[in-house]
Amino acid sequence: MLNRIKLQICGVFCFRDDGVDFYMAKNKILLAGATGYLGTFITNELVEKEYDVKIIVRNKEKVDLEAQNLTILEAQVTQPETLEGVCKNIDVVISTVGITRQKDGLTYMDVDFQSNVNLIDEAKKEGVKKFIYISVLNGEKLRHLKICEAKEKLGDYLKLSGMDYCIIRPNGFFSDMKEFLNMAKTGKVYLFGDGRLKLNPIHGKDLAKEVANAIRNDKKEINIGGPDLLSQNEIAELALRAYEKPMKIIHLPDWIRKLALWSVRTFTSVKTYGPIEFFMTTMVMDMEAPKFGNYKLEDFFYDEATDYK
Ligand SMILES: NC(=O)c1ccc[n+]([C@@H]2O[C@H](COP(=O)([O-])OP(=O)(O)OC[C@H]3O[C@@H](n4cnc5c(N)ncnc54)[C@H](OP(=O)(O)O)[C@@H]3O)[C@@H](O)[C@H]2O)c1
């Protein structure tokens, strides 16, 4: 029966239900956040897949790629007037814009929420069909944390935008696991609790592949992690082994974490404590997501440690 090939019209895209897809038109993609860890991998992935790619950055000098199908524009997502027209003729907008390490003195509400609202409004005005947003794993359960409050509020706004959408909720990136390496370099890794809680962090390249796949599938929300579910103790061991250090893992009692969390919340502003409270809260949670990709944390640690040596 000719492999049950059935065409489904989904926005401007066509799918066959045997998983093979093809285009009605060559898709034009706008990416915001292209200069970040994940954004760099997504840019490469989209260029390789021969999409017509436009990226908006605040400093063109940070982009280390030239390609015929890549246009680089300077715009400032926090200033909506600079976004005017950037979504013209665009089919899909992807945003990875968010604060990971505080550097501009802005809040999550300013960046993770408002900047992305500016993009959504501009996309909607120009008739963009789909908006893909990178949120965070377990954000719905952690709305009481400043970062998740902003990201979930953005998710709510996106769902009501009328555009097709996909909210991608990744586990920690390999780039963030460098905190384990930084400790391992000194010969000791400190963990809160017994270190048995598990997570499956993901490499930016594996995640970028799934973000690109989201352009053409109709999933609305995707929880995603890497291929290996590891306990914090196992991650600490991998980091120490990468630096050829003896296994020295110090387990700190949870009251120290609670006291530190209380102190940063009490004595610093939200700009400072936002990233710290997220880290300190997820350190005492199992963070398991559906497994994707091939990259191993062990290899990443080994490469990072070799570069350092
Ligand atoms: N890292 C993780 O473990 C992790 C885990 C789950 C979800 N996420 C989410 O995934 C997304 C991407 O993470 P990432 O690690 O790739 O982050 P990243 O490397 O810090 O990149 C963030 C991007 O956002 C842009 N940005 C930040 N503040 C801005 C501002 N005030 N104005 C304009 N642009 C601004 C940055 O531009 P510049 O390069 O110009 O600064 C950069 O392109 C974030 O939303 C993050 O919350 C991250």
Tab-separated table of C-alpha atoms and ligand atoms in Angstrom:
chain	number	residue	atom	x	y	z
A	1	MET	CA	0.000	0.000	0.000
A	2	LEU	CA	2.777	2.275	-1.053
A	3	ASN	CA	4.104	2.472	2.528
A	4	ARG	CA	1.051	4.266	3.836
A	5	ILE	CA	2.428	7.487	2.504
A	6	LYS	CA	0.089	10.180	3.583
A	7	LEU	CA	0.638	13.887	3.277
A	8	GLN	CA	-0.153	16.055	6.238
A	9	ILE	CA	-0.178	19.751	5.742
A	10	CYS	CA	1.370	21.415	8.762
A	11	GLY	CA	1.939	25.143	8.306
A	12	VAL	CA	4.167	25.491	5.270
A	13	PHE	CA	5.655	22.037	5.743
A	14	CYS	CA	4.744	18.626	4.434
A	15	PHE	CA	5.300	15.328	6.240
A	16	ARG	CA	4.853	11.717	5.283
A	17	ASP	CA	3.843	9.529	8.197
A	18	ASP	CA	6.714	7.112	7.497
A	19	GLY	CA	8.978	9.782	8.903
A	20	VAL	CA	10.324	11.057	5.587
A	21	ASP	CA	9.731	14.739	5.105
A	22	PHE	CA	10.195	17.220	2.307
A	23	TYR	CA	9.634	20.884	1.740
A	24	MET	CA	6.922	22.807	0.049
A	25	ALA	CA	9.227	25.795	0.219
A	26	LYS	CA	12.762	26.536	1.371
A	27	ASN	CA	12.361	27.646	4.979
A	28	LYS	CA	13.763	30.879	6.236
A	29	ILE	CA	14.856	30.734	9.843
A	30	LEU	CA	15.707	33.582	12.198
A	31	LEU	CA	17.861	32.690	15.224
A	32	ALA	CA	18.333	34.952	18.241
A	33	GLY	CA	21.027	34.036	20.771
A	34	ALA	CA	23.404	32.787	18.065
A	35	THR	CA	26.515	33.976	19.905
A	36	GLY	CA	25.862	31.769	22.941
A	37	TYR	CA	26.972	28.185	23.657
A	38	LEU	CA	23.838	26.546	22.254
A	39	GLY	CA	23.199	29.238	19.631
A	40	THR	CA	26.592	28.598	18.004
A	41	PHE	CA	25.770	24.908	17.556
A	42	ILE	CA	22.279	25.710	16.231
A	43	THR	CA	23.718	28.186	13.695
A	44	ASN	CA	26.122	25.522	12.410
A	45	GLU	CA	23.392	22.894	12.289
A	46	LEU	CA	20.986	25.128	10.336
A	47	VAL	CA	23.694	26.244	7.902
A	48	GLU	CA	24.745	22.612	7.330
A	49	LYS	CA	21.115	21.635	6.741
A	50	GLU	CA	21.001	24.355	4.065
A	51	TYR	CA	18.275	26.424	5.596
A	52	ASP	CA	18.189	30.062	4.680
A	53	VAL	CA	19.508	31.357	8.021
A	54	LYS	CA	19.407	34.836	9.489
A	55	ILE	CA	20.935	35.458	12.913
A	56	ILE	CA	20.563	38.546	15.053
A	57	VAL	CA	23.447	39.370	17.356
A	58	ARG	CA	24.484	42.386	19.348
A	59	ASN	CA	28.097	42.144	18.219
A	60	LYS	CA	28.915	40.774	14.762
A	61	GLU	CA	32.547	40.253	15.751
A	62	LYS	CA	31.479	37.370	17.985
A	63	VAL	CA	30.369	35.329	14.952
A	64	ASP	CA	33.044	33.040	13.606
A	65	LEU	CA	31.243	31.607	10.586
A	66	GLU	CA	30.698	32.680	7.014
A	67	ALA	CA	28.351	30.881	4.642
A	68	GLN	CA	26.327	31.691	1.581
A	69	ASN	CA	23.080	30.804	3.341
A	70	LEU	CA	23.893	32.837	6.474
A	71	THR	CA	22.960	36.494	7.024
A	72	ILE	CA	24.181	38.262	10.141
A	73	LEU	CA	22.294	41.283	11.440
A	74	GLU	CA	23.011	43.460	14.436
A	75	ALA	CA	19.996	44.080	16.676
A	76	GLN	CA	19.365	44.362	20.389
A	77	VAL	CA	16.561	42.109	21.590
A	78	THR	CA	16.038	44.250	24.688
A	79	GLN	CA	15.243	47.240	22.429
A	80	PRO	CA	12.160	46.388	20.343
A	81	GLU	CA	12.696	49.286	17.909
A	82	THR	CA	15.933	47.612	16.680
A	83	LEU	CA	13.974	44.448	15.817
A	84	GLU	CA	11.677	46.160	13.369
A	85	GLY	CA	11.606	44.213	10.079
A	86	VAL	CA	14.018	41.434	11.155
A	87	CYS	CA	11.258	38.836	10.807
A	88	LYS	CA	10.171	39.886	7.308
A	89	ASN	CA	9.745	36.760	5.110
A	90	ILE	CA	10.827	34.506	7.981
A	91	ASP	CA	8.993	31.185	8.460
A	92	VAL	CA	10.367	30.112	11.838
A	93	VAL	CA	12.010	32.044	14.694
A	94	ILE	CA	14.230	30.242	17.217
A	95	SER	CA	15.339	31.949	20.417
A	96	THR	CA	17.980	30.803	22.888
A	97	VAL	CA	18.229	34.290	24.405
A	98	GLY	CA	18.543	34.179	28.163
A	99	ILE	CA	20.813	35.009	31.050
A	100	THR	CA	23.107	32.170	32.058
A	101	ARG	CA	25.948	34.114	33.636
A	102	GLN	CA	25.102	37.565	34.880
A	103	LYS	CA	27.022	40.226	32.974
A	104	ASP	CA	24.712	43.065	31.907
A	105	GLY	CA	23.035	43.908	35.208
A	106	LEU	CA	19.616	42.933	33.817
A	107	THR	CA	17.046	40.608	35.381
A	108	TYR	CA	15.519	37.406	34.002
A	109	MET	CA	12.318	39.380	33.534
A	110	ASP	CA	14.229	41.890	31.361
A	111	VAL	CA	15.941	39.272	29.208
A	112	ASP	CA	14.409	35.777	29.377
A	113	PHE	CA	10.895	37.242	29.444
A	114	GLN	CA	10.753	40.746	27.934
A	115	SER	CA	13.379	40.321	25.167
A	116	ASN	CA	11.642	37.202	23.967
A	117	VAL	CA	8.260	38.947	24.176
A	118	ASN	CA	9.746	41.628	21.898
A	119	LEU	CA	10.759	38.923	19.444
A	120	ILE	CA	7.395	37.149	19.618
A	121	ASP	CA	5.541	40.416	18.974
A	122	GLU	CA	7.750	41.218	15.994
A	123	ALA	CA	7.412	37.665	14.634
A	124	LYS	CA	3.641	37.787	14.981
A	125	LYS	CA	3.468	41.172	13.233
A	126	GLU	CA	5.372	39.769	10.243
A	127	GLY	CA	3.268	36.591	9.970
A	128	VAL	CA	5.944	34.139	11.174
A	129	LYS	CA	4.437	30.653	11.356
A	130	LYS	CA	6.349	29.058	14.194
A	131	PHE	CA	8.378	30.145	17.223
A	132	ILE	CA	10.772	27.773	18.986
A	133	TYR	CA	11.888	28.755	22.467
A	134	ILE	CA	14.584	27.216	24.647
A	135	SER	CA	13.349	26.982	28.208
A	136	VAL	CA	14.603	24.750	31.000
A	137	LEU	CA	13.833	21.244	32.309
A	138	ASN	CA	11.315	21.168	35.182
A	139	GLY	CA	10.618	24.906	34.776
A	140	GLU	CA	6.903	24.340	35.474
A	141	LYS	CA	7.704	22.818	38.903
A	142	LEU	CA	10.222	25.552	39.743
A	143	ARG	CA	8.192	28.686	39.030
A	144	HIS	CA	9.177	29.996	42.467
A	145	LEU	CA	12.751	30.478	41.175
A	146	LYS	CA	13.397	33.760	39.393
A	147	ILE	CA	14.738	32.185	36.183
A	148	CYS	CA	11.824	29.753	35.883
A	149	GLU	CA	9.258	32.423	36.731
A	150	ALA	CA	10.461	34.438	33.711
A	151	LYS	CA	10.833	31.468	31.365
A	152	GLU	CA	7.434	29.989	32.261
A	153	LYS	CA	5.752	33.377	31.926
A	154	LEU	CA	7.296	33.595	28.460
A	155	GLY	CA	6.015	30.102	27.672
A	156	ASP	CA	2.498	31.209	28.698
A	157	TYR	CA	2.808	34.289	26.463
A	158	LEU	CA	4.021	32.204	23.518
A	159	LYS	CA	1.158	29.719	23.860
A	160	LEU	CA	-1.333	32.581	23.588
A	161	SER	CA	0.458	34.215	20.637
A	162	GLY	CA	-1.551	32.374	18.005
A	163	MET	CA	1.648	31.185	16.298
A	164	ASP	CA	2.586	27.543	16.121
A	165	TYR	CA	5.216	26.966	18.798
A	166	CYS	CA	7.598	24.530	20.391
A	167	ILE	CA	9.021	24.927	23.897
A	168	ILE	CA	12.180	22.916	24.367
A	169	ARG	CA	13.120	22.074	27.943
A	170	PRO	CA	16.704	20.854	28.137
A	171	ASN	CA	18.610	19.403	31.020
A	172	GLY	CA	21.957	21.035	31.978
A	173	PHE	CA	24.374	21.609	29.100
A	174	PHE	CA	27.856	20.135	29.022
A	175	SER	CA	29.109	23.736	29.212
A	176	ASP	CA	27.586	24.020	32.697
A	177	MET	CA	29.189	20.770	33.846
A	178	LYS	CA	32.510	22.616	33.691
A	179	GLU	CA	31.782	23.619	37.302
A	180	PHE	CA	32.665	20.011	38.221
A	181	LEU	CA	35.892	20.324	36.222
A	182	ASN	CA	36.811	23.602	37.904
A	183	MET	CA	36.559	21.903	41.290
A	184	ALA	CA	38.333	18.755	40.078
A	185	LYS	CA	41.264	20.849	38.877
A	186	THR	CA	41.911	21.793	42.513
A	187	GLY	CA	41.810	18.118	43.547
A	188	LYS	CA	38.466	18.102	45.408
A	189	VAL	CA	34.840	18.107	44.289
A	190	TYR	CA	32.214	19.390	46.735
A	191	LEU	CA	28.635	18.095	46.545
A	192	PHE	CA	25.558	18.774	48.644
A	193	GLY	CA	23.981	15.644	50.122
A	194	ASP	CA	25.031	12.089	49.318
A	195	GLY	CA	25.666	12.729	45.592
A	196	ARG	CA	23.285	9.987	44.482
A	197	LEU	CA	20.846	12.268	42.649
A	198	LYS	CA	20.961	11.809	38.911
A	199	LEU	CA	20.965	13.951	35.797
A	200	ASN	CA	21.597	13.466	32.093
A	201	PRO	CA	23.319	16.579	30.771
A	202	ILE	CA	23.424	17.196	27.022
A	203	HIS	CA	26.057	18.433	24.569
A	204	GLY	CA	25.140	21.570	22.586
A	205	LYS	CA	25.609	19.746	19.280
A	206	ASP	CA	23.157	16.988	20.189
A	207	LEU	CA	20.654	19.554	21.430
A	208	ALA	CA	21.078	21.711	18.313
A	209	LYS	CA	20.096	18.707	16.153
A	210	GLU	CA	16.827	18.321	18.049
A	211	VAL	CA	16.146	22.062	17.917
A	212	ALA	CA	16.542	21.898	14.125
A	213	ASN	CA	14.241	18.847	14.014
A	214	ALA	CA	11.622	20.868	15.918
A	215	ILE	CA	11.318	23.148	12.886
A	216	ARG	CA	9.583	20.352	11.041
A	217	ASN	CA	7.793	18.324	13.674
A	218	ASP	CA	4.602	19.246	15.439
A	219	LYS	CA	5.616	18.618	19.065
A	220	LYS	CA	4.641	21.522	21.300
A	221	GLU	CA	6.907	20.748	24.269
A	222	ILE	CA	10.054	18.648	24.336
A	223	ASN	CA	11.915	17.574	27.482
A	224	ILE	CA	15.416	16.602	26.506
A	225	GLY	CA	18.648	15.359	28.042
A	226	GLY	CA	21.813	13.591	26.952
A	227	PRO	CA	22.358	9.831	26.475
A	228	ASP	CA	23.872	9.047	29.906
A	229	LEU	CA	22.040	9.284	33.218
A	230	LEU	CA	24.755	9.892	35.821
A	231	SER	CA	24.739	10.457	39.560
A	232	GLN	CA	26.495	13.589	40.825
A	233	ASN	CA	29.105	11.267	42.372
A	234	GLU	CA	29.735	9.693	38.959
A	235	ILE	CA	30.093	13.127	37.321
A	236	ALA	CA	32.530	14.176	40.049
A	237	GLU	CA	34.543	10.991	39.448
A	238	LEU	CA	34.642	11.636	35.681
A	239	ALA	CA	35.901	15.171	36.307
A	240	LEU	CA	38.612	14.036	38.760
A	241	ARG	CA	39.678	11.245	36.395
A	242	ALA	CA	39.955	13.737	33.506
A	243	TYR	CA	42.590	15.612	35.542
A	244	GLU	CA	44.147	12.357	36.778
A	245	LYS	CA	43.438	13.343	40.390
A	246	PRO	CA	42.676	10.954	43.266
A	247	MET	CA	38.965	10.450	43.982
A	248	LYS	CA	38.278	13.117	46.604
A	249	ILE	CA	34.585	13.954	46.843
A	250	ILE	CA	33.394	15.965	49.830
A	251	HIS	CA	29.722	15.603	50.744
A	252	LEU	CA	28.430	18.733	52.450
A	253	PRO	CA	25.383	18.613	54.745
A	254	ASP	CA	22.249	20.138	53.256
A	255	TRP	CA	21.969	22.804	55.980
A	256	ILE	CA	25.011	24.539	54.427
A	257	ARG	CA	23.200	24.752	51.085
A	258	LYS	CA	20.031	26.042	52.768
A	259	LEU	CA	21.992	28.644	54.728
A	260	ALA	CA	23.871	29.782	51.608
A	261	LEU	CA	20.606	30.003	49.675
A	262	TRP	CA	18.962	32.025	52.442
A	263	SER	CA	21.997	34.342	52.643
A	264	VAL	CA	22.168	35.145	48.926
A	265	ARG	CA	18.411	35.708	48.791
A	266	THR	CA	18.536	37.965	51.861
A	267	PHE	CA	21.719	39.942	51.260
A	268	THR	CA	22.043	40.208	47.459
A	269	SER	CA	19.776	41.486	44.710
A	270	VAL	CA	17.853	39.225	42.352
A	271	LYS	CA	20.492	39.910	39.687
A	272	THR	CA	23.065	38.137	41.822
A	273	TYR	CA	21.059	35.440	43.499
A	274	GLY	CA	19.008	34.360	40.441
A	275	PRO	CA	21.634	32.051	38.881
A	276	ILE	CA	22.822	30.848	42.298
A	277	GLU	CA	19.346	29.850	43.550
A	278	PHE	CA	18.689	27.848	40.369
A	279	PHE	CA	21.957	25.955	40.704
A	280	MET	CA	21.467	25.337	44.429
A	281	THR	CA	17.912	24.102	43.960
A	282	THR	CA	18.539	21.742	41.044
A	283	MET	CA	21.599	20.287	42.840
A	284	VAL	CA	19.195	18.561	45.243
A	285	MET	CA	16.742	17.275	42.637
A	286	ASP	CA	16.773	14.323	40.290
A	287	MET	CA	16.999	15.942	36.848
A	288	GLU	CA	16.196	13.170	34.414
A	289	ALA	CA	14.923	13.884	30.908
A	290	PRO	CA	14.235	11.693	27.876
A	291	LYS	CA	17.564	10.651	26.372
A	292	PHE	CA	18.822	12.065	23.096
A	293	GLY	CA	22.142	12.312	21.281
A	294	ASN	CA	25.500	10.570	21.315
A	295	TYR	CA	28.046	12.836	22.953
A	296	LYS	CA	29.532	11.505	26.184
A	297	LEU	CA	30.311	13.727	29.155
A	298	GLU	CA	33.418	11.639	29.807
A	299	ASP	CA	34.859	12.577	26.372
A	300	PHE	CA	33.921	16.233	26.843
A	301	PHE	CA	35.711	16.326	30.223
A	302	TYR	CA	38.732	14.550	28.773
A	303	ASP	CA	38.992	17.065	25.879
A	304	GLU	CA	38.576	20.052	28.209
A	305	ALA	CA	41.210	18.727	30.632
A	306	THR	CA	43.624	17.932	27.785
A	307	ASP	CA	43.259	21.489	26.434
A	308	TYR	CA	44.065	22.795	29.923
A	309	LYS	CA	47.114	20.553	30.495
B	1	LIG	N1	23.378	26.371	30.130
B	1	LIG	C1	22.551	25.427	30.571
B	1	LIG	O1	22.936	24.465	31.239
B	1	LIG	C2	21.086	25.518	30.225
B	1	LIG	C3	20.240	24.467	30.582
B	1	LIG	C4	18.884	24.557	30.227
B	1	LIG	C5	18.404	25.671	29.547
B	1	LIG	N2	19.280	26.682	29.229
B	1	LIG	C6	18.747	27.833	28.490
B	1	LIG	O2	19.181	27.728	27.134
B	1	LIG	C7	19.406	29.032	26.597
B	1	LIG	C8	20.785	29.102	25.966
B	1	LIG	O3	21.782	28.797	26.935
B	1	LIG	P1	23.342	28.998	26.617
B	1	LIG	O4	24.077	28.199	27.625
B	1	LIG	O5	23.579	28.811	25.173
B	1	LIG	O6	23.475	30.523	27.033
B	1	LIG	P2	24.640	31.578	26.672
B	1	LIG	O7	25.829	30.869	26.147
B	1	LIG	O8	24.820	32.450	27.859
B	1	LIG	O9	23.977	32.429	25.488
B	1	LIG	C9	22.899	33.294	25.743
B	1	LIG	C10	22.586	34.120	24.501
B	1	LIG	O10	21.641	35.128	24.926
B	1	LIG	C11	22.167	36.409	24.594
B	1	LIG	N3	21.888	37.399	25.628
B	1	LIG	C12	22.021	37.270	26.965
B	1	LIG	N4	21.726	38.434	27.576
B	1	LIG	C13	21.406	39.312	26.599
B	1	LIG	C14	21.014	40.672	26.590
B	1	LIG	N5	20.914	41.384	27.704
B	1	LIG	N6	20.784	41.259	25.394
B	1	LIG	C15	20.904	40.560	24.249
B	1	LIG	N7	21.262	39.265	24.188
B	1	LIG	C16	21.517	38.652	25.346
B	1	LIG	C17	23.682	36.239	24.511
B	1	LIG	O11	24.229	37.283	23.689
B	1	LIG	P3	25.761	37.763	23.845
B	1	LIG	O12	26.597	36.657	23.275
B	1	LIG	O13	25.818	39.008	23.055
B	1	LIG	O14	25.987	37.963	25.312
B	1	LIG	C18	23.794	34.840	23.909
B	1	LIG	O15	23.694	34.888	22.522
B	1	LIG	C19	19.229	30.026	27.751
B	1	LIG	O16	17.956	30.624	27.644
B	1	LIG	C20	19.304	29.155	28.992
B	1	LIG	O17	18.548	29.658	30.067
B	1	LIG	C21	20.593	26.628	29.538
